[in-house]
Coordinates of N, CA and C in Angstrom, one line a residue:
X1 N 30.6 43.4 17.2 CA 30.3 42.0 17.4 C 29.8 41.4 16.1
X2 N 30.5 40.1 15.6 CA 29.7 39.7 14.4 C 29.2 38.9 15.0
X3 N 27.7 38.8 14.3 CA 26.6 37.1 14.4 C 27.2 36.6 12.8
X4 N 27.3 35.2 13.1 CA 27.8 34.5 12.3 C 26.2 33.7 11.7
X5 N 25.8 33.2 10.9 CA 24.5 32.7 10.6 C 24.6 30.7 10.9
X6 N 24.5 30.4 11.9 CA 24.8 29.0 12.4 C 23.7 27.9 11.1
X7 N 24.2 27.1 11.1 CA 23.0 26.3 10.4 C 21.9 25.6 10.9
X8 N 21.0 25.9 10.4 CA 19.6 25.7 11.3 C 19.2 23.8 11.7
X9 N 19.2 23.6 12.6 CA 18.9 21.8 13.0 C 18.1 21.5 12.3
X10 N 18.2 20.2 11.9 CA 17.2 19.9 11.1 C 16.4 18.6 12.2
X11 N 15.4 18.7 11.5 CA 14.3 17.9 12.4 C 14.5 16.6 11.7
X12 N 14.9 15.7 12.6 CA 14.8 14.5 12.0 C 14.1 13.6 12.0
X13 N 12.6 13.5 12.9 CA 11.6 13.2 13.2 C 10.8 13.9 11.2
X14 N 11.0 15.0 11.1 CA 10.1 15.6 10.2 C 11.0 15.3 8.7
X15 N 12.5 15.0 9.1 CA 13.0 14.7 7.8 C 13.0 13.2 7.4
X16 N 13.3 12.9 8.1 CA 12.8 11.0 8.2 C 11.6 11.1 7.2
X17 N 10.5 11.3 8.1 CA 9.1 11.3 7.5 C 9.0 11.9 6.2
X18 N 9.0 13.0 5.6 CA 8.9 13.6 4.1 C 9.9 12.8 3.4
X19 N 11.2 11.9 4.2 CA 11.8 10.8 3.4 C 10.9 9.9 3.0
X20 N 10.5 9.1 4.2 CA 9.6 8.2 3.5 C 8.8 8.7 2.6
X21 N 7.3 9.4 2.8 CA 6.7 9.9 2.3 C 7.1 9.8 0.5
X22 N 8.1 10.8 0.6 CA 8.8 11.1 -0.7 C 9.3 9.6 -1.9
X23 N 9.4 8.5 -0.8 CA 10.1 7.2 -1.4 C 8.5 6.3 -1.5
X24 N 7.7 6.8 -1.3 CA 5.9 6.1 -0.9 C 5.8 6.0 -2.1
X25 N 5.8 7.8 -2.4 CA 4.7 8.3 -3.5 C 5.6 7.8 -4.9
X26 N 7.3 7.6 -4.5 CA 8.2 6.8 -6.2 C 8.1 5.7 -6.1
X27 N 7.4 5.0 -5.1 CA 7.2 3.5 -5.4 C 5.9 3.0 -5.6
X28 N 5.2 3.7 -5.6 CA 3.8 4.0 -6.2 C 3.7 4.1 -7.6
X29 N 4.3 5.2 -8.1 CA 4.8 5.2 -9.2 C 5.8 4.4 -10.2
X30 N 6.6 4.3 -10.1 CA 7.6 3.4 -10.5 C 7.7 2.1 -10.1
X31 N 8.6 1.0 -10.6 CA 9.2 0.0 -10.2 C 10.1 0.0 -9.0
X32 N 10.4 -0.9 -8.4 CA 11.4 -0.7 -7.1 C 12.6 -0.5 -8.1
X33 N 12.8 -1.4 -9.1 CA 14.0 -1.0 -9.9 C 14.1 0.1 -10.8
X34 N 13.0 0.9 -10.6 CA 13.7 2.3 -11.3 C 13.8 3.5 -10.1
X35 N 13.3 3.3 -9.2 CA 13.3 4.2 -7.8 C 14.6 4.0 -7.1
X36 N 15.3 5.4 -7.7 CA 17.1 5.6 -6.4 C 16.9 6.4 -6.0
X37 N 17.7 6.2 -4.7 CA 18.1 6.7 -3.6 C 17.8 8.2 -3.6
X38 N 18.9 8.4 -5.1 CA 19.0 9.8 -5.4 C 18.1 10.9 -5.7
X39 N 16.6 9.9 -6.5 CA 15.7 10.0 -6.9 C 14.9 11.0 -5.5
X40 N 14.6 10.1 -4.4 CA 14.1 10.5 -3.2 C 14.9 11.4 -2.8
X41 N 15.7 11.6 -2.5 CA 16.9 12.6 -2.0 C 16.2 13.8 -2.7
X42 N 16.3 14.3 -4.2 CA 16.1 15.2 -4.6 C 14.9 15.4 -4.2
X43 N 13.9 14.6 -4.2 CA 12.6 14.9 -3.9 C 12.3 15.3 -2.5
X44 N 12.7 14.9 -1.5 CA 13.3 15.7 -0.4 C 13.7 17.0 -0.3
X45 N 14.8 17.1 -1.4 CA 15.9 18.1 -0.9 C 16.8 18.0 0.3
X46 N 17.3 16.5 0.1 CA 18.9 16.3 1.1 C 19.5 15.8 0.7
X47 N 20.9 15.1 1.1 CA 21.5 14.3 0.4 C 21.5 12.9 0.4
X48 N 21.6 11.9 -0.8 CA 20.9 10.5 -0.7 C 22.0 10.0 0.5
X49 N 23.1 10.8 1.1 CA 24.2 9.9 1.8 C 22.9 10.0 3.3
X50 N 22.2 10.9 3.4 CA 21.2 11.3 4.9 C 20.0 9.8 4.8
X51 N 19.8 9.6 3.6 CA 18.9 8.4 3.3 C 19.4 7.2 3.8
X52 N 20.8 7.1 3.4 CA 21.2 6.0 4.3 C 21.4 5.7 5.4
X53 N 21.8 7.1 6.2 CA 21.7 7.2 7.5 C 20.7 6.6 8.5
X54 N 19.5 7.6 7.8 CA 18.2 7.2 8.8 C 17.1 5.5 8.1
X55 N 17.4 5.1 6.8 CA 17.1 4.0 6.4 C 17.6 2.9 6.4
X56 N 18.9 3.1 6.2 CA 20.4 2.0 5.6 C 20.2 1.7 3.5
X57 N 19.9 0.5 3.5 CA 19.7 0.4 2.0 C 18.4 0.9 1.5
X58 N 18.6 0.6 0.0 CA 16.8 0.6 -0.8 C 16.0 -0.2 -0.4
X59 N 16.7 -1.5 -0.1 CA 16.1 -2.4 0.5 C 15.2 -2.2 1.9
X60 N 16.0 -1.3 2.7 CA 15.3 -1.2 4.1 C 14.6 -0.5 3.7
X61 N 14.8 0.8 3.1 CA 13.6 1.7 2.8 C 12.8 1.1 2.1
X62 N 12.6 0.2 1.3 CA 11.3 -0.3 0.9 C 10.7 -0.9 1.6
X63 N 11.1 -1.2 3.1 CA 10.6 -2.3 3.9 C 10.3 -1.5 4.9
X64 N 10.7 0.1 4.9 CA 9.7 1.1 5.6 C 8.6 1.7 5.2
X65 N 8.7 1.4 4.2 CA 7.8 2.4 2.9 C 6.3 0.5 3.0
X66 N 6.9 -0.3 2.9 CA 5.9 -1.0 3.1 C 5.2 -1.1 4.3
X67 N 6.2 -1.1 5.4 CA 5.5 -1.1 7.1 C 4.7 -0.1 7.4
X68 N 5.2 1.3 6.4 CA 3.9 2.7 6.2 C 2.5 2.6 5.9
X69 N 2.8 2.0 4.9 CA 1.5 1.5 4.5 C 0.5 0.5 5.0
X70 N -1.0 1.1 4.8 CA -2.0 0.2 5.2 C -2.0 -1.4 5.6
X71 N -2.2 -2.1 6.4 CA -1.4 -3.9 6.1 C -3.0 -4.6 6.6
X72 N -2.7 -5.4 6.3 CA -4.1 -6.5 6.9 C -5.1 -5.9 8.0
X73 N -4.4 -5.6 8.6 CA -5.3 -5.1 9.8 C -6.1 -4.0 9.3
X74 N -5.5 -2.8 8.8 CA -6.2 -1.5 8.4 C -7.6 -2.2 7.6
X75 N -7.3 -3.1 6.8 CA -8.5 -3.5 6.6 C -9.7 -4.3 7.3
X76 N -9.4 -4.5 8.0 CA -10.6 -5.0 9.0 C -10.7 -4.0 9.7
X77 N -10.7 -2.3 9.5 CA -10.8 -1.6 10.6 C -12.6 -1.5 10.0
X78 N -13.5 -1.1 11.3 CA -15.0 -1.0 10.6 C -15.7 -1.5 11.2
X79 N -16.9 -1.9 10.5 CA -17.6 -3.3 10.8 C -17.7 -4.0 10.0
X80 N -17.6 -5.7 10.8 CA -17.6 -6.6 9.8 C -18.5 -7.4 9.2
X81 N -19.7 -6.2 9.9 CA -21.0 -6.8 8.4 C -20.5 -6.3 7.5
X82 N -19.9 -4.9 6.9 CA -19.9 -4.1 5.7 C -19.1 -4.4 4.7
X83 N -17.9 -5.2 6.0 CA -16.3 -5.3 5.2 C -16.4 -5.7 3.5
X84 N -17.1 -6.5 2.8 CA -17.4 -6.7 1.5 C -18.0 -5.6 0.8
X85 N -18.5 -4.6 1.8 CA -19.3 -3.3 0.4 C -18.1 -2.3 0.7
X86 N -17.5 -1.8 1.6 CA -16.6 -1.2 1.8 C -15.6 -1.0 0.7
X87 N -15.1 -2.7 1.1 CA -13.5 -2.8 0.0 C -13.9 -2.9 -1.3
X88 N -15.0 -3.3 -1.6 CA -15.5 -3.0 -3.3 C -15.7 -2.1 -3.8
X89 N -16.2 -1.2 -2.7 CA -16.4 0.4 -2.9 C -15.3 1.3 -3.1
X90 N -13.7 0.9 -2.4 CA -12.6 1.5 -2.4 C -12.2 0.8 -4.0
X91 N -12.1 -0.5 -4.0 CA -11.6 -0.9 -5.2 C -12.6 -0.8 -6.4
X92 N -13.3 0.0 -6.9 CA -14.1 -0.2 -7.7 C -13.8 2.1 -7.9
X93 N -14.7 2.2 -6.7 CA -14.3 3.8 -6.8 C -13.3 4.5 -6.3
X94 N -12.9 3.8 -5.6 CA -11.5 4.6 -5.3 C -10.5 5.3 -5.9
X95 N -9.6 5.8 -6.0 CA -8.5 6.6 -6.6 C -7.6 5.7 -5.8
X96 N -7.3 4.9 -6.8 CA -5.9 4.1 -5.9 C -4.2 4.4 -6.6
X97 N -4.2 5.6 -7.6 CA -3.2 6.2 -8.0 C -2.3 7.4 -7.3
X98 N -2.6 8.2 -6.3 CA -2.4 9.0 -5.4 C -1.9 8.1 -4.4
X99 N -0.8 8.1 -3.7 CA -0.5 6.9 -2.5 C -0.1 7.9 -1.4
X100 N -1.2 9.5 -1.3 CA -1.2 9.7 -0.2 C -2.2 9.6 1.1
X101 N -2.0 9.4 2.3 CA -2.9 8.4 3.5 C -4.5 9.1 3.5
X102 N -4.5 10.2 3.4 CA -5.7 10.6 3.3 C -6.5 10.8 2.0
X103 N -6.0 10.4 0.7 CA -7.2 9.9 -0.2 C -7.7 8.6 -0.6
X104 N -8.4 8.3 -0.9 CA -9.3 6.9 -1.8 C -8.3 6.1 -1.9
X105 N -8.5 4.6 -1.7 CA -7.4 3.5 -2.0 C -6.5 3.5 -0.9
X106 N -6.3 4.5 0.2 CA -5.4 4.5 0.9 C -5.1 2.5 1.9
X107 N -6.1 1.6 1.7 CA -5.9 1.1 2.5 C -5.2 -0.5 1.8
X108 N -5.5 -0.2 0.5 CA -4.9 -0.5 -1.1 C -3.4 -0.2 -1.7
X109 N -3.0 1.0 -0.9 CA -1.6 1.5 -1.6 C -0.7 0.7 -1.6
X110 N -0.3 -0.3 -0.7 CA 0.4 -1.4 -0.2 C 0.6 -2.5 -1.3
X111 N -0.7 -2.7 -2.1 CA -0.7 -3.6 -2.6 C -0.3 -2.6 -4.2
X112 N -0.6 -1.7 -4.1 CA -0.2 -1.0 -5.4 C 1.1 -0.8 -5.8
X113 N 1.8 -0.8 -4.7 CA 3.1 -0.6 -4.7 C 4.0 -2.0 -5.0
X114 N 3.5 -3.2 -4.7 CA 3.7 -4.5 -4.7 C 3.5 -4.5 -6.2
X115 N 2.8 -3.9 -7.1 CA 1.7 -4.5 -8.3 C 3.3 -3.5 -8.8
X116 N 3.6 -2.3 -8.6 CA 4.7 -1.8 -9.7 C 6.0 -2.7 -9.3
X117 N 6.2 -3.1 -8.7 CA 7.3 -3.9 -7.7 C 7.4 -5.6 -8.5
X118 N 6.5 -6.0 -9.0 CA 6.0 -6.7 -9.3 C 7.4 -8.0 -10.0
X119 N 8.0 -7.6 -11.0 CA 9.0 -7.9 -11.8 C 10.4 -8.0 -11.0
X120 N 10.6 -7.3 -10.1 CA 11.7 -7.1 -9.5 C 12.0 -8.0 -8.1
X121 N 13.1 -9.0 -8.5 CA 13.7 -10.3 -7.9 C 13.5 -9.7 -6.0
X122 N 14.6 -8.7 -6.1 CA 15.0 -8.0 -4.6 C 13.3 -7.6 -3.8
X123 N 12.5 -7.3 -4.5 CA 10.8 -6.6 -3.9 C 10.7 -7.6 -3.8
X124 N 10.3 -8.7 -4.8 CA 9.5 -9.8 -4.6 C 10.0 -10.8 -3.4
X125 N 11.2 -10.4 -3.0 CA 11.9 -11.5 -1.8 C 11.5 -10.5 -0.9
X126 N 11.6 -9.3 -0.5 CA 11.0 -8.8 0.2 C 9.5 -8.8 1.0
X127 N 8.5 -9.0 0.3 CA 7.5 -9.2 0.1 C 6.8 -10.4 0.0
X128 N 7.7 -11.4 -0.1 CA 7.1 -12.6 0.5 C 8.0 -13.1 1.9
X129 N 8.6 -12.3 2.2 CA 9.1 -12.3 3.7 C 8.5 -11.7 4.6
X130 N 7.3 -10.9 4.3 CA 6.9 -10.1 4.9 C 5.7 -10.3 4.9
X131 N 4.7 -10.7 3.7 CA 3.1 -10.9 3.3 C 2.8 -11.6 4.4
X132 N 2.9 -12.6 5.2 CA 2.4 -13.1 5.9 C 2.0 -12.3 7.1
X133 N 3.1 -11.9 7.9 CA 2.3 -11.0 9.4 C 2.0 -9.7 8.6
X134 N 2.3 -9.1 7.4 CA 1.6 -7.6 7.5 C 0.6 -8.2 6.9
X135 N -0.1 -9.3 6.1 CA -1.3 -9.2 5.6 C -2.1 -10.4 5.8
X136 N -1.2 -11.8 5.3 CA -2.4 -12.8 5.5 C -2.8 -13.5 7.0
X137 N -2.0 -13.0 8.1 CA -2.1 -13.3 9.3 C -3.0 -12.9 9.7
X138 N -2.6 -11.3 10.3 CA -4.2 -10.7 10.6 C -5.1 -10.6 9.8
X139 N -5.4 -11.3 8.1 CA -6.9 -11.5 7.8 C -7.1 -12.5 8.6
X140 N -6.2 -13.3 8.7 CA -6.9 -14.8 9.0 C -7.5 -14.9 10.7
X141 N -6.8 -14.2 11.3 CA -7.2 -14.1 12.4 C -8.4 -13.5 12.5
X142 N -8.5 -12.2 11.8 CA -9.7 -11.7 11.6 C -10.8 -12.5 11.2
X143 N -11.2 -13.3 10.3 CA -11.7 -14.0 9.8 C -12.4 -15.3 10.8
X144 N -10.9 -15.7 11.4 CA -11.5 -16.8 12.5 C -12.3 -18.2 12.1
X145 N -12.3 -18.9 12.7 CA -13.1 -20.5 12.2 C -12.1 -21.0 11.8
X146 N -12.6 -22.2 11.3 CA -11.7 -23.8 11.1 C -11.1 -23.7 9.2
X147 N -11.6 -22.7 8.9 CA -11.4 -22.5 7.0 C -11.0 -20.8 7.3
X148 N -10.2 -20.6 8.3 CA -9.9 -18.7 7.9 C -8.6 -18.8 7.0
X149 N -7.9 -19.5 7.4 CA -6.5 -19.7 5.9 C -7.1 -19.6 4.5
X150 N -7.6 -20.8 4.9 CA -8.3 -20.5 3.3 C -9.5 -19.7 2.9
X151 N -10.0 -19.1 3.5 CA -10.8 -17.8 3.1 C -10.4 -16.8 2.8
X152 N -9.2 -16.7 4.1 CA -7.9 -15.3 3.9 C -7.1 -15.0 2.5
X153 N -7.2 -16.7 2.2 CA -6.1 -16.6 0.8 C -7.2 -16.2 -0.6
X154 N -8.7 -16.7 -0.1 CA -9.6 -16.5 -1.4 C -9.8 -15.0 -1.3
X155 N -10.5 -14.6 -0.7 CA -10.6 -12.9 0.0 C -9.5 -12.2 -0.9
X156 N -8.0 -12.5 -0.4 CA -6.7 -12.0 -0.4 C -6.5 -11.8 -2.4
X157 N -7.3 -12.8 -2.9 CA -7.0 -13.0 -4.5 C -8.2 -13.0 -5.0
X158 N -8.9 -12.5 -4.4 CA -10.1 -11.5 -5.2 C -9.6 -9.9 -5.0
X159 N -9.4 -9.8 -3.8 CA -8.4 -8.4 -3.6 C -7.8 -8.2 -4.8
X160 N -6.3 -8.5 -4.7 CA -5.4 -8.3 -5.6 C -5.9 -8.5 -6.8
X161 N -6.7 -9.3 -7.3 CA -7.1 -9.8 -8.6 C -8.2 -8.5 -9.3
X162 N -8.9 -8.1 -8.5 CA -9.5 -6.7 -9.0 C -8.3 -5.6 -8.7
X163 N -7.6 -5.4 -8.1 CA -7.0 -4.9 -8.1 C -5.8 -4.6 -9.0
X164 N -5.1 -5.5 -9.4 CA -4.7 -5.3 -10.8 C -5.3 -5.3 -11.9
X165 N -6.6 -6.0 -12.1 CA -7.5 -5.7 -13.1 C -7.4 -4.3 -13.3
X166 N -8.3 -2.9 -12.2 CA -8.5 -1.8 -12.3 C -6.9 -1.1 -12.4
X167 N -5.5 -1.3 -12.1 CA -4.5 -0.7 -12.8 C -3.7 -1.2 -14.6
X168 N -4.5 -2.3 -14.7 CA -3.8 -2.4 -16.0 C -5.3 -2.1 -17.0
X169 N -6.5 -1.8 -16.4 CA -7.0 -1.2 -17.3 C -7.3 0.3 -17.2
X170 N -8.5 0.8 -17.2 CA -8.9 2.7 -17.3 C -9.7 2.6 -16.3
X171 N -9.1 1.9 -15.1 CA -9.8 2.5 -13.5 C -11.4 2.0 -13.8
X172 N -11.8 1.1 -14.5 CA -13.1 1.2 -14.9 C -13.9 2.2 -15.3
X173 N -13.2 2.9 -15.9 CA -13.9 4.3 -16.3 C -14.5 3.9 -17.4
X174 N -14.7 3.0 -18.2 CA -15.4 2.3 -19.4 C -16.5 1.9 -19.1
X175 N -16.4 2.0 -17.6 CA -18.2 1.3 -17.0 C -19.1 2.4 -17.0
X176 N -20.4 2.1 -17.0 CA -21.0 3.1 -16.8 C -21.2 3.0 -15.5
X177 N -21.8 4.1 -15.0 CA -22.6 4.1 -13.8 C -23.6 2.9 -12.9
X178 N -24.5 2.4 -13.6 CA -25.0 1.2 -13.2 C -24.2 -0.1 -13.0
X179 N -22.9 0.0 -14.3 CA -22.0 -1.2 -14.6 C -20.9 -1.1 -13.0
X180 N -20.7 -0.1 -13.1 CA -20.1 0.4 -12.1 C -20.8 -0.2 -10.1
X181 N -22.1 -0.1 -10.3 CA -22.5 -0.7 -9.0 C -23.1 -2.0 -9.0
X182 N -23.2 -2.4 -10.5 CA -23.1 -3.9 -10.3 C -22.0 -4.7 -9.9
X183 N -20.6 -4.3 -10.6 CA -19.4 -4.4 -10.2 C -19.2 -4.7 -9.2
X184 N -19.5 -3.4 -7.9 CA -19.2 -3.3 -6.9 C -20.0 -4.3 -5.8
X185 N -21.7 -4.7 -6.4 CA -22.6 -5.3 -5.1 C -22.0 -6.5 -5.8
X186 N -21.3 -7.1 -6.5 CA -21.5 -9.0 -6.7 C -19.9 -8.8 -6.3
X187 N -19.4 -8.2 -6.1 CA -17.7 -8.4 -5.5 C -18.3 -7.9 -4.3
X188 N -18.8 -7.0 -3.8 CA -19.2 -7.0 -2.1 C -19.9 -8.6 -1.9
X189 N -20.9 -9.1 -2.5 CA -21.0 -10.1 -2.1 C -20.4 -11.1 -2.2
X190 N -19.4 -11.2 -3.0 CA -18.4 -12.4 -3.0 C -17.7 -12.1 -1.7
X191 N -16.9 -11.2 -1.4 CA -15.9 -11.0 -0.4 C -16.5 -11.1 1.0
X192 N -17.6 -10.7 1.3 CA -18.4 -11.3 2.3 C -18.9 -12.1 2.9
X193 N -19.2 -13.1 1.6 CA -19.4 -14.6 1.8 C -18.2 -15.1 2.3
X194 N -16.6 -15.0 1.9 CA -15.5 -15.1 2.1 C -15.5 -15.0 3.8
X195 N -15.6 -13.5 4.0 CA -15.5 -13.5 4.9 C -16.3 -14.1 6.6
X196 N -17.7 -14.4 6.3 CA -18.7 -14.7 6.6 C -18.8 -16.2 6.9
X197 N -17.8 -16.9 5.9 CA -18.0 -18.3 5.6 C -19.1 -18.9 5.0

């Protein structure tokens, strides 16, 4: 009798996921226009034709890879006396270079990924098709009152605005220690007043 060696199923629940994953951590890194298909594939280990399968384009996969990630709401997860020392604390100390879910920045990656994305016509249409329910909606609802729009959008651009600050310079690592939690209490207190009204 021969056993013939059948090929083993693959989990598509578990391949899906280390897909994304794998296309998170190149769009993290990279521009949406230097991140292919093939790129993820290899990083995987399948073929980019399986990528299209379970994603369709680059385009959908970027709009998976964004729905992955942290969105408006993750940030009001907590309490919302703290919400201003919290996110100053993530964005000030954080490690927002790693875009895996369990380190520092995790609630940030979204926007980091937007910040390498930044240049690119196809992301950028993406992303303002989408900014609204994944992020400035549920701030603003969160927020609440007769001025939550516009607190959502001030909040929203102190966010991003330290936020790219801390990637196009040395993470603040030029601060010292003290500089470092002054930083963080007068941006906790701006963002709170924001939020606070």
């Amino acid at each position: 009798m021969v056993l013939c060696d059948a090929p083993r199923p693959r989990n598509a629940n578990a391949t899906r996921q280390a897909i994304l994953e794998a296309a998170r951590e190149r769009f993290c890194a990279e521009s949406y226009d230097d991140v292919g298909m093939r790129d993820v594939a290899r990083d995987v280990g399948v073929d980019a034709a399986l990528i299209s399968r379970y994603f369709g384009s680059k385009e959908d996969l970027f709009v998976a890879v964004m729905d992955s990630c942290k969105n408006g709401r993750d940030l009001m997860g907590g309490s919302r006396e703290d919400f201003g020392e919290r996110l100053a604390r993530e964005i000030v100390y954080g490690d927002m270079t790693p875009c895996d879910p369990e380190d520092g920045g995790a609630k940030i990656r979204g926007l980091l990924i937007l910040l390498r994305s930044i240049g690119s016509t196809k992301a950028m249409d993406v992303v303002q098709r989408t900014s609204n329910s994944r992020f400035f909606e549920p701030l603003t609802q969160w927020i609440g009152g007769e001025d939550a729009p516009v607190r959502a959008r001030l909040a929203a651009g102190l966010i991003m605005g330290m936020a790219i600050g801390r990637e196009l310079s040395d993470g603040y690592a030029s601060l010292d220690e003290p500089q470092k939690a002054s930083l963080t209490k007068r941006m906790a207190i701006a963002l709170q007043g924001l939020i606070d009204g």
